[in-house]
CSV table of C-alpha atoms in Angstrom, one decimal:
chain,number,residue,atom,x,y,z
A,1,MET,CA,0.2,0.0,0.2
A,2,LYS,CA,2.8,2.2,1.1
A,3,ILE,CA,4.6,1.6,-2.7
A,4,PHE,CA,1.1,3.1,-4.2
A,5,ARG,CA,0.6,6.0,-1.7
A,6,PHE,CA,4.3,6.8,-3.1
A,7,LEU,CA,2.8,6.5,-6.5
A,8,LYS,CA,-0.4,8.7,-6.2
A,9,ARG,CA,2.3,11.2,-4.5
A,10,GLY,CA,4.4,11.4,-7.2
A,11,ILE,CA,1.6,11.7,-9.8
A,12,ARG,CA,-1.0,14.6,-8.3
A,13,ASP,CA,2.4,16.6,-7.4
A,14,SER,CA,3.6,16.2,-11.2
A,15,PHE,CA,0.5,17.4,-12.3
A,16,LYS,CA,0.0,20.8,-10.5
A,17,SER,CA,4.0,21.1,-11.4
A,18,VAL,CA,3.0,21.3,-15.0
A,19,PHE,CA,0.2,23.7,-14.5
A,20,ARG,CA,2.3,25.3,-11.9
A,21,ASN,CA,5.3,25.8,-14.4
A,22,PHE,CA,2.5,26.5,-17.7
A,23,SER,CA,5.0,28.3,-19.7
A,24,LEU,CA,7.4,26.3,-19.5
A,25,SER,CA,5.5,23.2,-19.2
A,26,MET,CA,3.4,24.7,-22.7
A,27,ALA,CA,7.3,24.8,-24.4
A,28,ALA,CA,8.3,21.5,-24.0
A,29,ILE,CA,5.1,20.0,-25.7
A,30,ALA,CA,5.2,22.3,-28.4
A,31,CYS,CA,8.4,21.1,-29.1
A,32,THR,CA,7.1,17.5,-28.9
A,33,THR,CA,4.1,18.2,-31.2
A,34,ILE,CA,6.0,19.7,-33.7
A,35,THR,CA,9.4,17.1,-34.2
A,36,LEU,CA,6.7,13.9,-33.5
A,37,ILE,CA,4.3,15.5,-36.3
A,38,LEU,CA,7.6,14.9,-38.4
A,39,VAL,CA,8.5,11.3,-37.0
A,40,ALA,CA,4.3,10.5,-38.0
A,41,VAL,CA,4.7,11.6,-41.5
A,42,SER,CA,8.4,9.4,-42.0
A,43,ILE,CA,7.3,6.6,-40.4
A,44,ILE,CA,3.8,6.9,-43.1
A,45,VAL,CA,6.1,7.6,-46.0
A,46,THR,CA,8.5,4.7,-45.2
A,47,TYR,CA,6.1,1.9,-44.5
A,48,ASN,CA,4.2,2.8,-47.7
A,49,VAL,CA,7.6,3.0,-49.7
A,50,LYS,CA,8.4,-0.4,-48.2
A,51,ASN,CA,4.5,-1.5,-49.4
A,52,ILE,CA,5.1,-0.2,-52.6
A,53,THR,CA,8.5,-2.2,-53.1
A,54,ASP,CA,7.5,-5.1,-51.7
A,55,LYS,CA,4.3,-4.7,-54.3
A,56,LEU,CA,6.4,-4.1,-57.4
A,57,GLU,CA,8.8,-6.7,-56.5
A,58,SER,CA,5.6,-8.8,-56.2
A,59,GLU,CA,4.8,-8.6,-59.7
A,60,LEU,CA,8.1,-9.2,-61.0
A,61,THR,CA,8.0,-12.7,-63.2
A,62,ILE,CA,9.7,-15.0,-65.6
A,63,VAL,CA,7.9,-15.3,-68.7
A,64,VAL,CA,9.4,-18.7,-69.9
A,65,TYR,CA,8.5,-19.3,-73.8
A,66,LEU,CA,8.3,-23.2,-75.0
A,67,LYS,CA,9.2,-24.2,-78.3
A,68,LYS,CA,6.5,-25.5,-80.3
A,69,ASP,CA,6.8,-29.4,-80.1
A,70,VAL,CA,6.5,-29.8,-76.6
A,71,ASP,CA,3.8,-32.0,-75.4
A,72,ASP,CA,1.8,-32.7,-72.4
A,73,GLU,CA,4.2,-34.7,-70.9
A,74,LYS,CA,7.3,-32.8,-71.1
A,75,ILE,CA,5.4,-29.7,-70.3
A,76,GLU,CA,4.8,-31.6,-67.2
A,77,THR,CA,8.1,-32.9,-66.2
A,78,LEU,CA,9.1,-29.0,-66.9
A,79,ASN,CA,7.0,-27.9,-64.5
A,80,LYS,CA,8.9,-30.5,-62.3
A,81,ALA,CA,12.0,-29.1,-62.3
A,82,PHE,CA,11.2,-25.6,-62.0
A,83,VAL,CA,8.9,-26.2,-58.5
A,84,GLN,CA,12.3,-28.1,-57.5
A,85,MET,CA,14.7,-24.9,-58.2
A,86,LYS,CA,16.1,-22.9,-55.3
A,87,ASN,CA,14.9,-19.5,-55.6
A,88,VAL,CA,11.3,-20.8,-57.8
A,89,GLU,CA,8.5,-19.8,-55.1
A,90,GLU,CA,5.3,-20.4,-57.5
A,91,VAL,CA,4.7,-22.0,-60.7
A,92,THR,CA,1.9,-21.1,-63.5
A,93,PHE,CA,1.4,-22.9,-66.9
A,94,LYS,CA,-0.2,-20.9,-69.4
A,95,ASP,CA,-1.3,-22.1,-73.0
A,96,ALA,CA,-0.9,-20.1,-76.2
A,97,ASP,CA,-4.7,-20.1,-76.2
A,98,GLU,CA,-4.4,-18.1,-72.7
A,99,TRP,CA,-2.3,-15.9,-73.7
A,100,LYS,CA,-4.5,-15.3,-76.6
A,101,LEU,CA,-8.2,-14.1,-75.3
A,102,ASP,CA,-4.9,-12.4,-72.4
A,103,MET,CA,-3.6,-10.2,-74.9
A,104,LYS,CA,-7.1,-9.2,-76.7
A,105,GLU,CA,-8.5,-8.2,-73.3
A,106,PHE,CA,-5.2,-6.0,-72.6
A,107,SER,CA,-6.2,-3.8,-75.9
A,108,ASP,CA,-8.2,-3.6,-78.9
A,109,THR,CA,-5.3,-3.4,-81.3
A,110,TYR,CA,-3.7,-6.6,-80.3
A,111,SER,CA,-7.0,-8.5,-80.3
A,112,ALA,CA,-8.1,-7.0,-84.2
A,113,ALA,CA,-4.4,-8.1,-84.7
A,114,LEU,CA,-5.0,-11.4,-84.0
A,115,ASP,CA,-8.3,-12.1,-85.2
A,116,TYR,CA,-6.9,-11.7,-88.5
A,117,LEU,CA,-4.3,-14.1,-88.2
A,118,ASP,CA,-5.2,-17.4,-88.8
A,119,GLU,CA,-3.5,-18.7,-86.2
A,120,ASN,CA,-1.9,-18.1,-82.9
A,121,PRO,CA,1.5,-17.1,-83.7
A,122,LEU,CA,1.7,-17.4,-79.6
A,123,LEU,CA,3.7,-20.1,-77.9
A,124,ASP,CA,1.9,-21.4,-74.5
A,125,ALA,CA,4.7,-20.4,-71.2
A,126,PHE,CA,5.3,-20.5,-67.7
A,127,VAL,CA,4.9,-18.0,-65.7
A,128,VAL,CA,7.6,-18.1,-62.6
A,129,LYS,CA,7.5,-16.5,-59.2
A,130,VAL,CA,10.4,-15.7,-58.0
A,131,LYS,CA,11.7,-15.4,-53.5
A,132,ASP,CA,14.6,-13.5,-54.2
A,133,VAL,CA,13.9,-10.5,-56.9
A,134,THR,CA,17.8,-9.6,-56.4
A,135,ASP,CA,18.9,-13.1,-57.4
A,136,LEU,CA,16.2,-12.4,-60.8
A,137,LYS,CA,18.9,-12.6,-63.5
A,138,GLY,CA,20.9,-15.6,-62.0
A,139,THR,CA,17.2,-18.1,-62.2
A,140,THR,CA,16.1,-16.5,-65.9
A,141,GLU,CA,20.0,-17.6,-67.0
A,142,GLU,CA,19.4,-21.3,-65.1
A,143,ILE,CA,15.9,-21.7,-66.6
A,144,ARG,CA,17.0,-21.0,-69.8
A,145,GLU,CA,19.4,-24.2,-69.8
A,146,PHE,CA,16.5,-26.5,-70.3
A,147,GLU,CA,16.1,-28.4,-72.4
A,148,TYR,CA,12.5,-27.6,-74.2
A,149,VAL,CA,12.6,-23.4,-73.5
A,150,ASP,CA,12.3,-21.3,-76.5
A,151,SER,CA,13.1,-18.2,-74.4
A,152,ALA,CA,12.9,-16.9,-70.7
A,153,ASN,CA,12.1,-12.8,-70.2
A,154,TYR,CA,12.1,-10.6,-66.8
A,155,GLY,CA,12.3,-7.5,-68.4
A,156,GLU,CA,16.1,-7.7,-68.2
A,157,GLY,CA,17.4,-3.6,-67.6
A,158,MET,CA,14.3,-2.0,-66.4
A,159,ALA,CA,13.4,-5.0,-63.5
A,160,GLU,CA,17.3,-4.4,-62.3
A,161,SER,CA,16.9,-0.5,-62.0
A,162,ILE,CA,12.8,-0.6,-60.2
A,163,ILE,CA,14.7,-2.8,-57.4
A,164,SER,CA,17.5,-0.7,-57.0
A,165,MET,CA,15.8,2.1,-57.2
A,166,MET,CA,13.2,1.0,-54.0
A,167,SER,CA,15.8,-0.3,-52.4
A,168,VAL,CA,17.8,3.1,-51.8
A,169,ILE,CA,14.3,4.9,-51.5
A,170,GLN,CA,13.0,2.7,-48.8
A,171,LYS,CA,16.6,2.9,-46.7
A,172,LEU,CA,16.6,6.0,-47.1
A,173,THR,CA,13.5,6.3,-45.6
A,174,ILE,CA,14.5,4.7,-43.0
A,175,ILE,CA,18.0,6.7,-42.0
A,176,ILE,CA,15.1,9.6,-42.0
A,177,VAL,CA,12.6,8.2,-39.6
A,178,ILE,CA,16.0,7.2,-37.0
A,179,ALA,CA,17.7,10.4,-37.7
A,180,LEU,CA,14.2,12.4,-36.6
A,181,VAL,CA,13.5,10.2,-33.6
A,182,PHE,CA,17.5,11.0,-32.4
A,183,VAL,CA,16.7,14.4,-33.3
A,184,THR,CA,13.1,14.4,-31.1
A,185,ALA,CA,15.4,12.9,-28.3
A,186,PHE,CA,17.6,15.5,-28.0
A,187,LEU,CA,15.3,18.2,-28.2
A,188,ILE,CA,12.4,17.0,-25.9
A,189,SER,CA,15.1,15.9,-23.8
A,190,ASN,CA,16.7,19.5,-23.9
A,191,THR,CA,13.8,21.2,-23.2
A,192,ILE,CA,12.5,19.5,-20.4
A,193,LYS,CA,16.2,20.2,-18.7
A,194,LEU,CA,15.4,23.8,-19.0
A,195,THR,CA,12.1,23.5,-17.7
A,196,ILE,CA,13.6,21.0,-14.7
A,197,PHE,CA,17.0,23.5,-14.3
A,198,SER,CA,14.7,26.7,-13.8
A,199,ARG,CA,13.0,25.1,-10.7
A,200,LYS,CA,16.8,24.0,-9.5
A,201,SER,CA,15.8,26.3,-6.3
A,202,GLU,CA,13.1,23.5,-5.8
A,203,ILE,CA,14.7,20.6,-5.6
A,204,GLU,CA,17.8,21.7,-3.4
A,205,ILE,CA,14.8,22.8,-0.9
A,206,MET,CA,13.5,19.0,-1.2
A,207,ARG,CA,17.2,17.4,-0.2
A,208,LEU,CA,17.7,19.9,2.6
A,209,VAL,CA,14.3,18.4,4.1
A,210,GLY,CA,15.6,14.7,3.5
A,211,ALA,CA,13.9,14.0,0.9
A,212,SER,CA,15.3,10.7,-1.2
A,213,ASN,CA,16.8,11.0,-4.7
A,214,ILE,CA,13.7,8.9,-6.0
A,215,THR,CA,11.5,10.7,-4.3
A,216,ILE,CA,12.6,14.2,-5.8
A,217,LYS,CA,12.9,12.6,-9.4
A,218,LEU,CA,9.3,10.4,-9.5
A,219,PRO,CA,7.6,13.3,-10.0
A,220,PHE,CA,9.6,15.2,-13.0
A,221,ILE,CA,9.5,11.5,-14.8
A,222,PHE,CA,5.5,11.2,-14.1
A,223,GLU,CA,5.9,14.9,-15.6
A,224,GLY,CA,8.0,13.9,-18.3
A,225,PHE,CA,5.4,11.5,-19.7
A,226,ILE,CA,2.8,13.8,-19.2
A,227,LEU,CA,4.2,16.7,-21.2
A,228,GLY,CA,4.8,13.5,-23.7
A,229,VAL,CA,2.1,12.2,-23.3
A,230,ILE,CA,-0.4,15.2,-24.3
A,231,GLY,CA,2.7,16.5,-27.5
A,232,SER,CA,1.2,13.7,-28.9
A,233,ILE,CA,-2.5,14.1,-28.9
A,234,ILE,CA,-1.8,16.8,-32.1
A,235,PRO,CA,0.3,14.9,-34.1
A,236,ILE,CA,-1.8,11.7,-33.4
A,237,LEU,CA,-4.9,13.7,-34.6
A,238,ILE,CA,-3.1,15.0,-37.6
A,239,THR,CA,-1.6,11.6,-38.3
A,240,ILE,CA,-5.1,9.9,-38.2
A,241,TYR,CA,-7.2,12.3,-39.7
A,242,GLY,CA,-5.0,13.9,-42.7
A,243,TYR,CA,-3.9,10.3,-43.7
A,244,VAL,CA,-7.5,9.4,-43.8
A,245,PHE,CA,-8.3,11.9,-46.7
A,246,ALA,CA,-4.9,12.0,-48.0
A,247,TYR,CA,-6.3,7.9,-48.8
A,248,ASP,CA,-9.4,9.1,-49.7
A,249,HIS,CA,-8.3,12.1,-52.0
A,250,PHE,CA,-6.3,10.3,-54.0
A,251,LYS,CA,-8.4,7.3,-54.3
A,252,GLY,CA,-5.8,4.8,-52.3
A,253,TYR,CA,-3.2,5.3,-55.0
A,254,VAL,CA,-0.4,7.3,-56.3
A,255,ILE,CA,0.4,8.6,-60.1
A,256,THR,CA,-1.1,4.7,-60.5
A,257,PRO,CA,-3.3,2.1,-59.6
A,258,LEU,CA,-0.5,-0.2,-59.6
A,259,ILE,CA,1.2,2.0,-56.6
A,260,THR,CA,-1.2,2.2,-54.3
A,261,LEU,CA,-1.1,3.3,-50.3
A,262,VAL,CA,-1.1,1.3,-47.3
A,263,LYS,CA,-5.1,1.1,-46.5
A,264,PRO,CA,-6.0,3.6,-42.8
A,265,PHE,CA,-7.1,0.8,-40.6
A,266,ASN,CA,-5.5,-0.7,-38.5
A,267,PHE,CA,-2.1,0.8,-39.9
A,268,ILE,CA,-3.1,3.9,-39.1
A,269,LEU,CA,-3.7,3.1,-35.7
A,270,TYR,CA,-0.7,1.5,-35.2
A,271,VAL,CA,1.5,4.8,-36.6
A,272,ALA,CA,-0.4,6.4,-33.6
A,273,ALA,CA,0.8,3.9,-30.7
A,274,ILE,CA,4.1,4.2,-31.9
A,275,ILE,CA,4.2,8.1,-31.7
A,276,LEU,CA,2.1,8.8,-28.3
A,277,ALA,CA,4.9,5.6,-27.1
A,278,ILE,CA,7.9,7.4,-28.5
A,279,GLY,CA,6.7,10.6,-27.2
A,280,SER,CA,6.0,9.0,-23.7
A,281,ILE,CA,9.3,7.5,-23.8
A,282,ILE,CA,11.4,9.9,-24.4
A,283,GLY,CA,9.5,12.7,-22.5
A,284,MET,CA,10.0,9.7,-19.4
A,285,PHE,CA,13.8,9.6,-20.3
A,286,GLY,CA,14.2,13.3,-20.9
A,287,SER,CA,14.1,14.2,-17.5
A,288,SER,CA,15.5,11.3,-15.9
A,289,ARG,CA,18.2,12.2,-17.7
A,290,ALA,CA,18.4,16.0,-16.8
A,291,VAL,CA,17.6,15.8,-12.9
A,292,LYS,CA,20.5,13.0,-12.3
A,293,LYS,CA,22.9,14.3,-14.7
A,294,TYR,CA,22.4,18.5,-14.6
A,295,LEU,CA,20.8,18.5,-10.9
A,296,LYS,CA,23.7,15.6,-9.4
A,297,ILE,CA,20.7,13.7,-7.5
């Protein structure tokens, strides 16, 4: 029971301190709010870039065209051989008639051209999906060595460029998020240090009357937590309503339907929880560090 009374008193004193030092508390809250908005935007951008990268990579497949004289038995043999390959995740067979139907549905020009021809010029083919797109070229070259394979293509050149570009963007956005978290920690911590430093005499009086270190530090730690939570409210609201608005405004994609955004729920709730955690933890850490290091508690 004693520990509960101790915690209750610490929480009560921290709330009083926030309102008693209102101007300094508002400075800490404003600093927290601004930096956490930047962190929230960076997290959203990073996750969407990752989502787009994963989707583009999943669309990268190898189309394996077979020779004209391949019968059903040879097709089945090839299918089993492809499935057993180390980097192959999924194999789908489509005969020439299926390819013809797909092309006719894709374009009216293709449809007119194919209808004009007496025979179907297309070849039977496998669509091979790989596990690791960075080894797309190596897997394609391995497939080309199989008997009865006429050709195998994966969009040489363009595929490597897409993978390389998206990888760089993804790494860059992750670095930005990490850097912003450190900047947030630094700014919030130093703002709280100023708040605590202005109350140095108050802490000295507490020490003179025999208060223990933990008794002095606990209200400040709770105060940092409160400032962090309050400073997280506006970024959370901006994150939730801003992302939902942007998602609806852009109809869930950027430029082309192939580049889709992450659906707001439950993604945006996870981002809000991360922002709240960052704000509260950094607030407590900043308060604890300021009291201990600068006031020699």
